mmCIF file of C-alpha atoms in Angstrom:
data_model
loop_
_atom_site.group_PDB
_atom_site.id
_atom_site.type_symbol
_atom_site.label_atom_id
_atom_site.label_comp_id
_atom_site.label_asym_id
_atom_site.label_seq_id
_atom_site.Cartn_x
_atom_site.Cartn_y
_atom_site.Cartn_z
ATOM 1 C CA ALA A 3 14.191 -32.115 46.165
ATOM 2 C CA LEU A 4 16.736 -33.677 43.789
ATOM 3 C CA ALA A 5 14.034 -34.455 41.196
ATOM 4 C CA GLY A 6 12.734 -30.883 41.463
ATOM 5 C CA ALA A 7 16.244 -29.492 40.939
ATOM 6 C CA VAL A 8 16.776 -31.704 37.859
ATOM 7 C CA LEU A 9 13.401 -30.651 36.412
ATOM 8 C CA LEU A 10 14.204 -26.983 37.028
ATOM 9 C CA PHE A 11 17.629 -27.409 35.391
ATOM 10 C CA GLU A 12 16.095 -29.098 32.327
ATOM 11 C CA LEU A 13 13.524 -26.315 31.915
ATOM 12 C CA LEU A 14 16.136 -23.595 32.229
ATOM 13 C CA ALA A 15 18.512 -25.383 29.849
ATOM 14 C CA GLY A 16 15.779 -25.714 27.243
ATOM 15 C CA ARG A 17 15.403 -29.507 27.307
ATOM 16 C CA GLY A 18 11.906 -30.620 26.556
ATOM 17 C CA ARG A 19 11.139 -27.682 24.282
ATOM 18 C CA GLU A 20 9.609 -28.668 20.998
ATOM 19 C CA GLU A 21 10.663 -26.929 17.806
ATOM 20 C CA LEU A 22 7.832 -25.154 16.076
ATOM 21 C CA GLY A 23 6.930 -26.361 12.602
ATOM 22 C CA PRO A 24 7.028 -24.065 9.574
ATOM 23 C CA GLY A 25 3.378 -23.139 9.944
ATOM 24 C CA GLU A 26 3.694 -22.467 13.658
ATOM 25 C CA ARG A 27 6.729 -20.195 13.651
ATOM 26 C CA GLU A 28 6.062 -16.622 14.546
ATOM 27 C CA GLU A 29 6.155 -14.488 11.436
ATOM 28 C CA ARG A 30 8.597 -11.611 11.490
ATOM 29 C CA HIS A 31 6.683 -8.464 10.683
ATOM 30 C CA GLY A 32 7.296 -4.916 11.811
ATOM 31 C CA TYR A 33 4.650 -2.248 11.557
ATOM 32 C CA TYR A 34 1.285 -2.898 9.927
ATOM 33 C CA MET A 35 -1.223 -0.243 8.864
ATOM 34 C CA ASP A 36 -4.691 -0.480 7.339
ATOM 35 C CA ASP A 37 -6.134 2.303 5.177
ATOM 36 C CA ALA A 38 -2.822 4.174 5.366
ATOM 37 C CA THR A 39 -1.716 7.455 3.809
ATOM 38 C CA LEU A 40 1.965 8.370 3.527
ATOM 39 C CA THR A 41 2.976 11.858 2.369
ATOM 40 C CA GLU A 42 6.395 13.104 1.244
ATOM 41 C CA MET A 43 6.686 16.872 1.193
ATOM 42 C CA GLY A 44 8.566 18.780 -1.492
ATOM 43 C CA ALA A 45 11.074 21.589 -0.971
ATOM 44 C CA ASP A 46 8.211 24.083 -1.379
ATOM 45 C CA GLY A 47 6.352 22.580 1.597
ATOM 46 C CA LYS A 48 3.586 21.092 -0.562
ATOM 47 C CA PRO A 49 2.879 17.349 -0.864
ATOM 48 C CA ARG A 50 5.111 15.875 -3.588
ATOM 49 C CA ILE A 51 4.182 12.197 -3.238
ATOM 50 C CA VAL A 52 1.054 10.883 -1.522
ATOM 51 C CA VAL A 53 0.573 7.112 -1.206
ATOM 52 C CA ASN A 54 -2.745 5.627 -0.124
ATOM 53 C CA ALA A 55 -2.853 1.863 0.476
ATOM 54 C CA ALA A 56 -5.420 -0.603 1.792
ATOM 55 C CA ASN A 57 -2.586 -1.927 3.960
ATOM 56 C CA ILE A 58 1.138 -1.498 4.420
ATOM 57 C CA GLU A 59 3.344 -4.031 6.172
ATOM 58 C CA GLN A 60 7.039 -4.056 7.025
ATOM 59 C CA GLU A 61 8.887 -7.371 6.613
ATOM 60 C CA LEU A 62 11.518 -7.603 9.352
ATOM 61 C CA THR A 63 13.367 -10.445 7.628
ATOM 62 C CA ASP A 64 14.678 -8.056 4.952
ATOM 63 C CA ASP A 65 13.293 -4.657 6.102
ATOM 64 C CA SER A 66 11.223 -4.291 2.917
ATOM 65 C CA VAL A 67 7.743 -2.776 2.851
ATOM 66 C CA ILE A 68 4.737 -4.452 1.187
ATOM 67 C CA LEU A 69 1.774 -2.344 0.012
ATOM 68 C CA ARG A 70 -1.597 -3.657 -1.169
ATOM 69 C CA ASP A 71 -4.214 -1.910 -3.307
ATOM 70 C CA LEU A 72 -2.283 1.308 -3.604
ATOM 71 C CA ARG A 73 -2.738 4.707 -5.197
ATOM 72 C CA LEU A 74 0.212 7.058 -5.595
ATOM 73 C CA ASN A 75 -0.158 10.729 -6.542
ATOM 74 C CA TYR A 76 3.060 12.326 -7.759
ATOM 75 C CA ALA A 77 3.117 16.117 -8.204
ATOM 76 C CA THR A 78 5.559 17.587 -10.732
ATOM 77 C CA ALA A 79 6.271 21.207 -11.585
ATOM 78 C CA ASP A 80 6.172 20.730 -15.370
ATOM 79 C CA SER A 81 3.788 17.822 -15.972
ATOM 80 C CA GLY A 82 1.132 18.290 -13.297
ATOM 81 C CA ILE A 83 -0.016 15.423 -11.106
ATOM 82 C CA TRP A 84 0.470 11.783 -12.120
ATOM 83 C CA THR A 85 -1.686 9.110 -10.488
ATOM 84 C CA VAL A 86 -0.466 5.508 -10.299
ATOM 85 C CA THR A 87 -2.640 2.602 -9.100
ATOM 86 C CA ALA A 88 -1.658 -1.046 -8.604
ATOM 87 C CA LYS A 89 -2.819 -4.174 -6.805
ATOM 88 C CA SER A 90 0.473 -4.476 -4.913
ATOM 89 C CA GLY A 91 3.836 -2.850 -4.374
ATOM 90 C CA ARG A 92 7.133 -3.633 -2.689
ATOM 91 C CA MET A 93 9.776 -1.187 -1.508
ATOM 92 C CA PRO A 94 13.216 -2.731 -0.850
ATOM 93 C CA PRO A 95 15.217 -1.884 2.293
ATOM 94 C CA ASP A 96 17.251 0.869 0.605
ATOM 95 C CA ARG A 97 13.975 2.668 -0.370
ATOM 96 C CA SER A 98 15.463 3.499 -3.782
ATOM 97 C CA SER A 99 12.554 2.086 -5.767
ATOM 98 C CA LEU A 100 8.948 0.996 -5.594
ATOM 99 C CA MET A 101 8.119 -2.161 -7.563
ATOM 100 C CA LEU A 102 4.465 -2.287 -8.581
ATOM 101 C CA ALA A 103 2.498 -5.270 -9.886
ATOM 102 C CA GLY A 104 -1.030 -6.163 -10.879
ATOM 103 C CA GLU A 105 -3.071 -3.887 -13.133
ATOM 104 C CA VAL A 106 -0.648 -0.968 -12.974
ATOM 105 C CA ILE A 107 -2.321 2.148 -14.389
ATOM 106 C CA ILE A 108 -0.667 5.569 -14.691
ATOM 107 C CA ARG A 109 -2.811 8.597 -15.486
ATOM 108 C CA GLY A 110 -1.416 11.963 -16.405
ATOM 109 C CA SER A 111 -2.805 15.278 -15.332
ATOM 110 C CA GLU A 112 -6.086 16.251 -16.990
ATOM 111 C CA ASP A 113 -4.648 19.528 -18.278
ATOM 112 C CA GLN A 114 -1.763 17.710 -20.006
ATOM 113 C CA GLY A 115 -3.892 15.622 -22.416
ATOM 114 C CA SER A 116 -4.513 12.863 -19.863
ATOM 115 C CA PRO A 117 -2.317 10.010 -21.131
ATOM 116 C CA VAL A 118 -3.153 6.614 -19.637
ATOM 117 C CA ILE A 119 -0.425 3.955 -19.373
ATOM 118 C CA VAL A 120 -1.351 0.350 -18.574
ATOM 119 C CA THR A 121 1.034 -2.540 -17.811
ATOM 120 C CA ASP A 122 1.417 -5.573 -15.517
ATOM 121 C CA ARG A 123 4.625 -4.587 -13.713
ATOM 122 C CA LEU A 124 6.478 -1.331 -13.203
ATOM 123 C CA THR A 125 9.394 0.026 -11.201
ATOM 124 C CA TYR A 126 9.428 3.612 -9.937
ATOM 125 C CA ASP A 127 12.946 4.890 -9.152
ATOM 126 C CA THR A 128 12.491 7.145 -6.111
ATOM 127 C CA THR A 129 15.900 8.814 -6.489
ATOM 128 C CA ALA A 130 16.013 9.510 -10.255
ATOM 129 C CA TYR A 131 12.216 9.982 -10.540
ATOM 130 C CA TYR A 132 11.543 7.807 -13.572
ATOM 131 C CA ILE A 133 9.451 4.709 -14.222
ATOM 132 C CA GLN A 134 10.382 1.695 -16.280
ATOM 133 C CA THR A 135 9.200 -1.779 -17.196
ATOM 134 C CA PRO A 136 10.309 -4.551 -19.555
ATOM 135 C CA GLU A 137 6.651 -5.668 -19.919
ATOM 136 C CA PHE A 138 4.112 -4.893 -22.624
ATOM 137 C CA VAL A 139 2.726 -1.358 -22.260
ATOM 138 C CA SER A 140 -0.353 0.317 -23.698
ATOM 139 C CA ILE A 141 -0.486 4.124 -23.868
ATOM 140 C CA ARG A 142 -3.721 5.919 -24.696
ATOM 141 C CA PHE A 143 -3.990 9.614 -25.589
ATOM 142 C CA GLY A 144 -7.660 10.351 -26.259
ATOM 143 C CA ASN A 145 -8.593 8.179 -29.280
ATOM 144 C CA HIS A 146 -4.968 7.295 -30.065
ATOM 145 C CA VAL A 147 -3.329 4.087 -28.770
ATOM 146 C CA LEU A 148 0.345 3.106 -28.755
ATOM 147 C CA GLY A 149 1.645 -0.261 -27.623
ATOM 148 C CA GLY A 150 5.084 -1.702 -27.180
ATOM 149 C CA ARG A 151 7.377 -3.792 -25.053
ATOM 150 C CA GLY A 152 9.391 -1.925 -22.468
ATOM 151 C CA LEU A 153 8.945 1.624 -21.250
ATOM 152 C CA ARG A 154 11.104 4.275 -19.672
ATOM 153 C CA ALA A 155 9.409 7.517 -18.664
ATOM 154 C CA ASN A 156 10.401 10.659 -16.827
ATOM 155 C CA LEU A 157 7.268 11.865 -15.074
ATOM 156 C CA ASN A 158 8.853 15.223 -14.204
ATOM 157 C CA THR A 159 9.258 16.179 -17.855
ATOM 158 C CA GLY A 160 6.425 14.030 -19.217
ATOM 159 C CA THR A 161 8.678 12.195 -21.692
ATOM 160 C CA LEU A 162 7.906 8.561 -22.535
ATOM 161 C CA ARG A 163 10.004 6.092 -24.522
ATOM 162 C CA LEU A 164 8.776 2.708 -25.726
ATOM 163 C CA GLU A 165 11.680 0.282 -26.173
ATOM 164 C CA SER A 166 10.611 -2.264 -28.841
ATOM 165 C CA ASN A 167 7.784 -3.810 -30.887
ATOM 166 C CA VAL A 168 6.046 -0.447 -31.060
ATOM 167 C CA ASN A 169 2.757 -0.192 -32.907
ATOM 168 C CA GLY A 170 -0.065 2.298 -32.816
ATOM 169 C CA ARG A 171 -3.510 3.282 -33.938
ATOM 170 C CA PHE A 172 -4.304 6.915 -34.558
ATOM 171 C CA THR A 173 -7.965 7.682 -35.034
ATOM 172 C CA PRO A 174 -8.897 11.113 -36.399
#
């Protein structure tokens, strides 16, 4: 009876438990969705932002959200619909931005001349509604191509600003 009591005490006190190694620890993830669609409605009741992703996962360690193979459609009153695609994205806990990486491509609305912007990394500010990157950017308007390092763009107004090392090719 004494040995049984000691064994019970040791189990309840945690003695004899082995610490899990780094590969064996339970990962801290919140929700997880495959083939997900998230929609933010505008003041007019119409979809303003629609995000489609192969999967979306919440990281509980910092409350960020990871998106993979995503497509974002952003509807504006003045510039039509912008479509952004990327291999991955991360939204920090404060939800103030969406950081995109891997073959980031932004396409303007067809009726606005269809500009195409290509870069490796991009940040979309969800509160001020602009995009920016310090990376090299290529912008194509039909047969015309502009390149430069760094971009700041307001998708609502359709204004783009290349920061430095700007060069272009304009084909008639």
